[in-house]
PDB file of C-alpha atoms in Angstrom:
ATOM      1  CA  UNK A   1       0.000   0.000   0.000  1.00 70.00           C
ATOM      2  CA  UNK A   2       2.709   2.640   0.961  1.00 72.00           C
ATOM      3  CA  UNK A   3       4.845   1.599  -1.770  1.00 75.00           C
ATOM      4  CA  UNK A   4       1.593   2.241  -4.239  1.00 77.00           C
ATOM      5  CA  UNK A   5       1.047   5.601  -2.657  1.00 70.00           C
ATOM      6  CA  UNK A   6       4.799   6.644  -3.198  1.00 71.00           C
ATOM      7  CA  UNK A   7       4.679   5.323  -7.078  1.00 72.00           C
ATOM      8  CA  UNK A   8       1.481   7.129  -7.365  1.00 71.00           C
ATOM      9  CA  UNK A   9       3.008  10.495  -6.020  1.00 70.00           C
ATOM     10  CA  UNK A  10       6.049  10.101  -8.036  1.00 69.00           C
ATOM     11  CA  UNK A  11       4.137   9.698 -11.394  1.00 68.00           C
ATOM     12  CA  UNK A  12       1.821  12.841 -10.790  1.00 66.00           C
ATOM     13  CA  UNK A  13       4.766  14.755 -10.994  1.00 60.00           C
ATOM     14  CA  UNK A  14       5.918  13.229 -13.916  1.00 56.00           C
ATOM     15  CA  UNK A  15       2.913  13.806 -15.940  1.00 61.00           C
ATOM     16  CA  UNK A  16       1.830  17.077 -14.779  1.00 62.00           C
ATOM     17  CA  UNK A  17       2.215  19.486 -17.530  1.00 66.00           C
ATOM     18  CA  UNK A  18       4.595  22.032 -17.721  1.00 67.00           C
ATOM     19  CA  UNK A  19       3.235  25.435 -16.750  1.00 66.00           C
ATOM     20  CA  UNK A  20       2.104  28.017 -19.155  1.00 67.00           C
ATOM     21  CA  UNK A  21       5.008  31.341 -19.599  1.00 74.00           C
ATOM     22  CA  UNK A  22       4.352  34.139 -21.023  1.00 79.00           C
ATOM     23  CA  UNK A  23       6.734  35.091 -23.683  1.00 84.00           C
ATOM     24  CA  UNK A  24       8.107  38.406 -24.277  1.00 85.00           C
ATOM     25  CA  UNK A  25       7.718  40.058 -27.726  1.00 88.00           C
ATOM     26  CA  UNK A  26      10.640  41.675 -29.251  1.00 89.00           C
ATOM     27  CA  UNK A  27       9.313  45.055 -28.984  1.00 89.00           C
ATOM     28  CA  UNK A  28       8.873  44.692 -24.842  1.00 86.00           C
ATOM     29  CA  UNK A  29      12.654  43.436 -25.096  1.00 85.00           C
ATOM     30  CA  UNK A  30      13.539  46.564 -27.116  1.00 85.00           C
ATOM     31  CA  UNK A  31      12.061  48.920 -24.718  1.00 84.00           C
ATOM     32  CA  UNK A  32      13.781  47.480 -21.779  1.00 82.00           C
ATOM     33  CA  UNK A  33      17.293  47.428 -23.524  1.00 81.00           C
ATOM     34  CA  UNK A  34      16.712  51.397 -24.247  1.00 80.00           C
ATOM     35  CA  UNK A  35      16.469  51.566 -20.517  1.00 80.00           C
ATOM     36  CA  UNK A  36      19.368  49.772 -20.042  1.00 80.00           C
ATOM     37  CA  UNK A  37      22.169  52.155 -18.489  1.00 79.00           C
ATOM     38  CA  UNK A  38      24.676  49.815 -19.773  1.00 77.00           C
ATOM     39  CA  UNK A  39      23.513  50.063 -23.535  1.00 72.00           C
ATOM     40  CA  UNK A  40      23.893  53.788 -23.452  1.00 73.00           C
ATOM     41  CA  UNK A  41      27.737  53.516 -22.521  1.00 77.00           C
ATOM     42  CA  UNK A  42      29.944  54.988 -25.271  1.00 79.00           C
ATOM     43  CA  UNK A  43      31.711  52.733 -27.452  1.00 75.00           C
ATOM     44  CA  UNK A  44      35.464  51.506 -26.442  1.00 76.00           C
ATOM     45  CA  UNK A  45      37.793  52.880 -28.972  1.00 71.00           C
ATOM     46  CA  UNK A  46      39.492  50.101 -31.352  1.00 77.00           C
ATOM     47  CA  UNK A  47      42.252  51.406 -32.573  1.00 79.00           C
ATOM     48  CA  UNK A  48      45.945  50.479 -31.458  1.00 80.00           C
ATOM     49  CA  UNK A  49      47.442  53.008 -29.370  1.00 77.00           C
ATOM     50  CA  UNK A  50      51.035  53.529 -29.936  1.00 81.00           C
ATOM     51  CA  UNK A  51      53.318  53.781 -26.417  1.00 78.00           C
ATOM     52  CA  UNK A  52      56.638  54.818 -27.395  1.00 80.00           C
ATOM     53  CA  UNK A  53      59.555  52.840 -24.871  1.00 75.00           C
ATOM     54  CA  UNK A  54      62.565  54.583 -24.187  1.00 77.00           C
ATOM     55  CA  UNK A  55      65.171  52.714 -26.325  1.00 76.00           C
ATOM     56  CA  UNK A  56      67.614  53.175 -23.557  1.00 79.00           C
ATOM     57  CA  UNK A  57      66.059  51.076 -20.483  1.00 79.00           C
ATOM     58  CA  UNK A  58      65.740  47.298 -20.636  1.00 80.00           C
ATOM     59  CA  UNK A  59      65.549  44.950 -17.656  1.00 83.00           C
ATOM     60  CA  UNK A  60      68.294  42.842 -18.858  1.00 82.00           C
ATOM     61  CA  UNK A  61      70.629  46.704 -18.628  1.00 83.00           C
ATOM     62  CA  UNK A  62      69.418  47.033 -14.917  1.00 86.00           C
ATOM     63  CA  UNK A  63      69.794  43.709 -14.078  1.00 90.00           C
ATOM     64  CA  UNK A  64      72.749  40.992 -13.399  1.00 92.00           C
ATOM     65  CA  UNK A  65      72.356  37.314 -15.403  1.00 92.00           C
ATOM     66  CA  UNK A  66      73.323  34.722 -13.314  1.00 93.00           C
ATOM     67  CA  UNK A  67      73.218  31.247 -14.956  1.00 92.00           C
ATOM     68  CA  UNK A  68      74.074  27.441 -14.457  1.00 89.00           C
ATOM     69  CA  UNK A  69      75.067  26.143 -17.640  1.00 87.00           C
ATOM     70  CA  UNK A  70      70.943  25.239 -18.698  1.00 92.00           C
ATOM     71  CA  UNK A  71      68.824  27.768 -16.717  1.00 92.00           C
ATOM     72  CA  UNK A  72      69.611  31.555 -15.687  1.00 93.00           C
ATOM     73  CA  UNK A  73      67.919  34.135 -13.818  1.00 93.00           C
ATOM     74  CA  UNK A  74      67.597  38.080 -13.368  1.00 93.00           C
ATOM     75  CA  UNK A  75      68.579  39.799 -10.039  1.00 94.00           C
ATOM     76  CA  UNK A  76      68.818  43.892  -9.231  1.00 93.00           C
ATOM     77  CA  UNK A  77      72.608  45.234 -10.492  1.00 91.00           C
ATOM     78  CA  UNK A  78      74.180  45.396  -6.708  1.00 90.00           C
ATOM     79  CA  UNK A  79      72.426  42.633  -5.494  1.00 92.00           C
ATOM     80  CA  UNK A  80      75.506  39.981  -6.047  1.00 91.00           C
ATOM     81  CA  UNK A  81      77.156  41.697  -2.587  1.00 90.00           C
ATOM     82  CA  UNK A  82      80.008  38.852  -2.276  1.00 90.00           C
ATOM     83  CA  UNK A  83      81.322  37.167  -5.604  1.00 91.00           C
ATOM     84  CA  UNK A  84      84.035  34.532  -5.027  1.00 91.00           C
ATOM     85  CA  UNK A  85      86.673  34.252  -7.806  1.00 90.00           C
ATOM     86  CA  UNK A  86      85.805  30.878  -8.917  1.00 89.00           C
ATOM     87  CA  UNK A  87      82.059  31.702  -9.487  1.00 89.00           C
ATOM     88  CA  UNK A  88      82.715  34.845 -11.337  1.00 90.00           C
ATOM     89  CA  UNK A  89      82.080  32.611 -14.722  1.00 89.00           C
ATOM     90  CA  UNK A  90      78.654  32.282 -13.768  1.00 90.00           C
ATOM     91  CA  UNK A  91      77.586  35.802 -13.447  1.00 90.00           C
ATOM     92  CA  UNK A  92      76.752  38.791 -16.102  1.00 85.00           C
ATOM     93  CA  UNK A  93      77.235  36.521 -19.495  1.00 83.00           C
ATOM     94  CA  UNK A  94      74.774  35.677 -22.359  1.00 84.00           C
ATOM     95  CA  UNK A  95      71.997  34.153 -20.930  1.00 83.00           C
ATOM     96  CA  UNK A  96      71.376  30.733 -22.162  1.00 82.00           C
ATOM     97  CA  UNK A  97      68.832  27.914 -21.619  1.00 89.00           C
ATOM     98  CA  UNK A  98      65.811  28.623 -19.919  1.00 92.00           C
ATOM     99  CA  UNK A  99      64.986  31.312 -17.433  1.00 92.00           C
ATOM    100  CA  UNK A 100      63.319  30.883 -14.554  1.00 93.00           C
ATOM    101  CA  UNK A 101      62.242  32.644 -11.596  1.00 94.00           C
ATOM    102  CA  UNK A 102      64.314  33.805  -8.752  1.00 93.00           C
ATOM    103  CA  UNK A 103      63.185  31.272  -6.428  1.00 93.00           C
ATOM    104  CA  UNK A 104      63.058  28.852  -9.073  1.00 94.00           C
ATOM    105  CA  UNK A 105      66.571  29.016 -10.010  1.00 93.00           C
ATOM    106  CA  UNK A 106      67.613  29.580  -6.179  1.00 94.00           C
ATOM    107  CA  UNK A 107      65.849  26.086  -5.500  1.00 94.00           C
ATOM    108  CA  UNK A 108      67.694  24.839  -7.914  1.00 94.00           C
ATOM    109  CA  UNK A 109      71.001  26.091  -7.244  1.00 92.00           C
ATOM    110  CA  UNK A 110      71.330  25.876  -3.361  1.00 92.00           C
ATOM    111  CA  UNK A 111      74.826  24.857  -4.038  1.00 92.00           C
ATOM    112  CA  UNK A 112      76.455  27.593  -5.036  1.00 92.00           C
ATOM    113  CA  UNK A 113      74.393  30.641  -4.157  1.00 94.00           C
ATOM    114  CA  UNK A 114      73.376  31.800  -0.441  1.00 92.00           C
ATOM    115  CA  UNK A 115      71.356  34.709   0.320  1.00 93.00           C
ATOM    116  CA  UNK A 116      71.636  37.271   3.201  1.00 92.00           C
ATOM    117  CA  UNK A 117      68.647  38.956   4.184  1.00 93.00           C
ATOM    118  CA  UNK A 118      69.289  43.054   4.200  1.00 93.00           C
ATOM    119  CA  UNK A 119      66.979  45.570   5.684  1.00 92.00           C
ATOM    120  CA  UNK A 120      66.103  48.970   3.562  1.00 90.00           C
ATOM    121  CA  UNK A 121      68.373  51.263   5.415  1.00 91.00           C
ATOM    122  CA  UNK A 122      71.257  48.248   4.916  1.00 89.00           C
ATOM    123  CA  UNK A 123      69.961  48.158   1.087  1.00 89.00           C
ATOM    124  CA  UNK A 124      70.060  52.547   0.588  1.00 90.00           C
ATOM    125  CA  UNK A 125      73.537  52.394   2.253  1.00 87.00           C
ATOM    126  CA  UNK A 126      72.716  54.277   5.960  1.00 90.00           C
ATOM    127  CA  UNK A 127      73.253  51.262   7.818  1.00 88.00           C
ATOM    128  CA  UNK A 128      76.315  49.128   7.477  1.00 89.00           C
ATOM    129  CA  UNK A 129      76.283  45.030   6.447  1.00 87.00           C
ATOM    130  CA  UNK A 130      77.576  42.881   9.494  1.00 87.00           C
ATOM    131  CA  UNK A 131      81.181  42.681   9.655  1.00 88.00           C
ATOM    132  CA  UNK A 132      80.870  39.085  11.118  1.00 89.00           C
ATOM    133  CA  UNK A 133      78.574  38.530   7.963  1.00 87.00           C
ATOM    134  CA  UNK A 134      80.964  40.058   5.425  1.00 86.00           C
ATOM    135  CA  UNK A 135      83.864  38.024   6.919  1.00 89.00           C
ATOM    136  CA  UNK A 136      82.214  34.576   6.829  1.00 90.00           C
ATOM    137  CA  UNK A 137      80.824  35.172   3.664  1.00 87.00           C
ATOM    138  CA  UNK A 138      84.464  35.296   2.294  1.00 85.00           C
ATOM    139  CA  UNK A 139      85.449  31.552   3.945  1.00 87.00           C
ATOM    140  CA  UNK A 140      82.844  30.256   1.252  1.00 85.00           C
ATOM    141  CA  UNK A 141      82.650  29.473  -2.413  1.00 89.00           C
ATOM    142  CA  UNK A 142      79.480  30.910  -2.702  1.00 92.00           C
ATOM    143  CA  UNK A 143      77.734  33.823  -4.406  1.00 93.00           C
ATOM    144  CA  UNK A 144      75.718  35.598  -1.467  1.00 93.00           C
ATOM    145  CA  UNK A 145      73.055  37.406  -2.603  1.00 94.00           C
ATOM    146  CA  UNK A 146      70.862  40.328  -1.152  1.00 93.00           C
ATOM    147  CA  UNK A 147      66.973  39.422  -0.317  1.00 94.00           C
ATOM    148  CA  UNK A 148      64.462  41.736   1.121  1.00 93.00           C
ATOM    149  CA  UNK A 149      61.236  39.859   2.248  1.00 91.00           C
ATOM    150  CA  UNK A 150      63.059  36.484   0.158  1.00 89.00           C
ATOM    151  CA  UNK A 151      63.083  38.593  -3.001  1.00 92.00           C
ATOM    152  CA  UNK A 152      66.730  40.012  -4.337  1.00 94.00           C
ATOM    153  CA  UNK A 153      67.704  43.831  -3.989  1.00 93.00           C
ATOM    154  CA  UNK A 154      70.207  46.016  -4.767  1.00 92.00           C
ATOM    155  CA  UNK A 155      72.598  47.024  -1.776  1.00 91.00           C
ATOM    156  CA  UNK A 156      74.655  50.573  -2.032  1.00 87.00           C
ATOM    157  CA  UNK A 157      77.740  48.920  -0.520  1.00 75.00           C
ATOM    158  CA  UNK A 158      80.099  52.307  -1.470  1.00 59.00           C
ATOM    159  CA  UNK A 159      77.883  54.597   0.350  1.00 45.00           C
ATOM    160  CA  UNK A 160      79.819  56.128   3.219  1.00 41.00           C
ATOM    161  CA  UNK A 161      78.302  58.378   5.927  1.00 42.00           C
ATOM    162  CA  UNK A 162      78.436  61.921   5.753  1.00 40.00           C
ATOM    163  CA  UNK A 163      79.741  63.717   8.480  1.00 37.00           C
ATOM    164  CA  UNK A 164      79.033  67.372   9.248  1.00 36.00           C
ATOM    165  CA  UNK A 165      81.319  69.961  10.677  1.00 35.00           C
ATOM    166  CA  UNK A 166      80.850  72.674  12.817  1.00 35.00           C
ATOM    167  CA  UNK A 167      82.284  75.870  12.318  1.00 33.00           C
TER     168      UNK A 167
END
């Protein structure tokens, strides 16, 4: 009995008919698109816009190339802050192979490249590098770069303080 009730219930639905809609015509559609604030926009101009580059300034000028043979990667000029004689071969060349990201190719790499992680007032020049750091780093064979935040950046390693004088 219950299971004769549930088919029952079940094929009502089935065979009920689909409900009657009224359809729009396609002048009621027209009069609602003219109301449309986004039909009124003004058309998005097509033509190519020419922006002129300054022929001077590429990343590859602004940056240092540091490669392994099959991949290379881009990093600030005056990142590199120690670069020991035997890795000088692998720094500023022709890049070849593939490039890859900086964290990519530092993965990759571990070897032969450390980082040392810099603040901004080490990076602009007003605070000096650890001497401790600067005198390990040359006990290695590796390239130490500079990293802000993981991420390479230039150091100004030549910037010494100003003094002022009284008169």
């Amino acid at each position: 009995m219950k299971a004769s009730l549930l088919l029952l219930a079940l094929a009502s639905g089935v065979f009920a008919q689909a409900p009657v809609l009224a359809r729009i015509t396609p002048e009621a559609l027209a009069k609602i698109q003219q109301n449309n604030p986004i039909a009124n926009l003004p058309k998005v101009q097509t033509t190519p816009v020419n922006v002129e580059r300054p022929a001077e300034q590429s990343i590859i000028k602004q940056s240092m190339i540091l490669h392994d043979g099959k991949n290379w990667t881009i990093v600030p000029k005056g990142a590199v802050i120690f670069l020991p004689e035997a890795m000088k071969s692998r720094v500023d060349v022709k890049p070849v192979g593939t490039l890859l990201a900086w964290s990519d190719f530092l993965a990759k790499n571990f070897a032969w490249i450390t980082t040392n992680e810099v603040t901004f007032d080490q990076a602009a020049g007003n605070t000096p590098l650890p001497a401790a750091r600067v005198a390990f780093w040359a006990k290695q064979d590796k390239i130490v770069v500079a990293v802000h935040q993981q991420g390479p950046i230039s150091v100004n390693i030549d910037k010494t303080p100003q003094t002022i004088t009284q008169r």
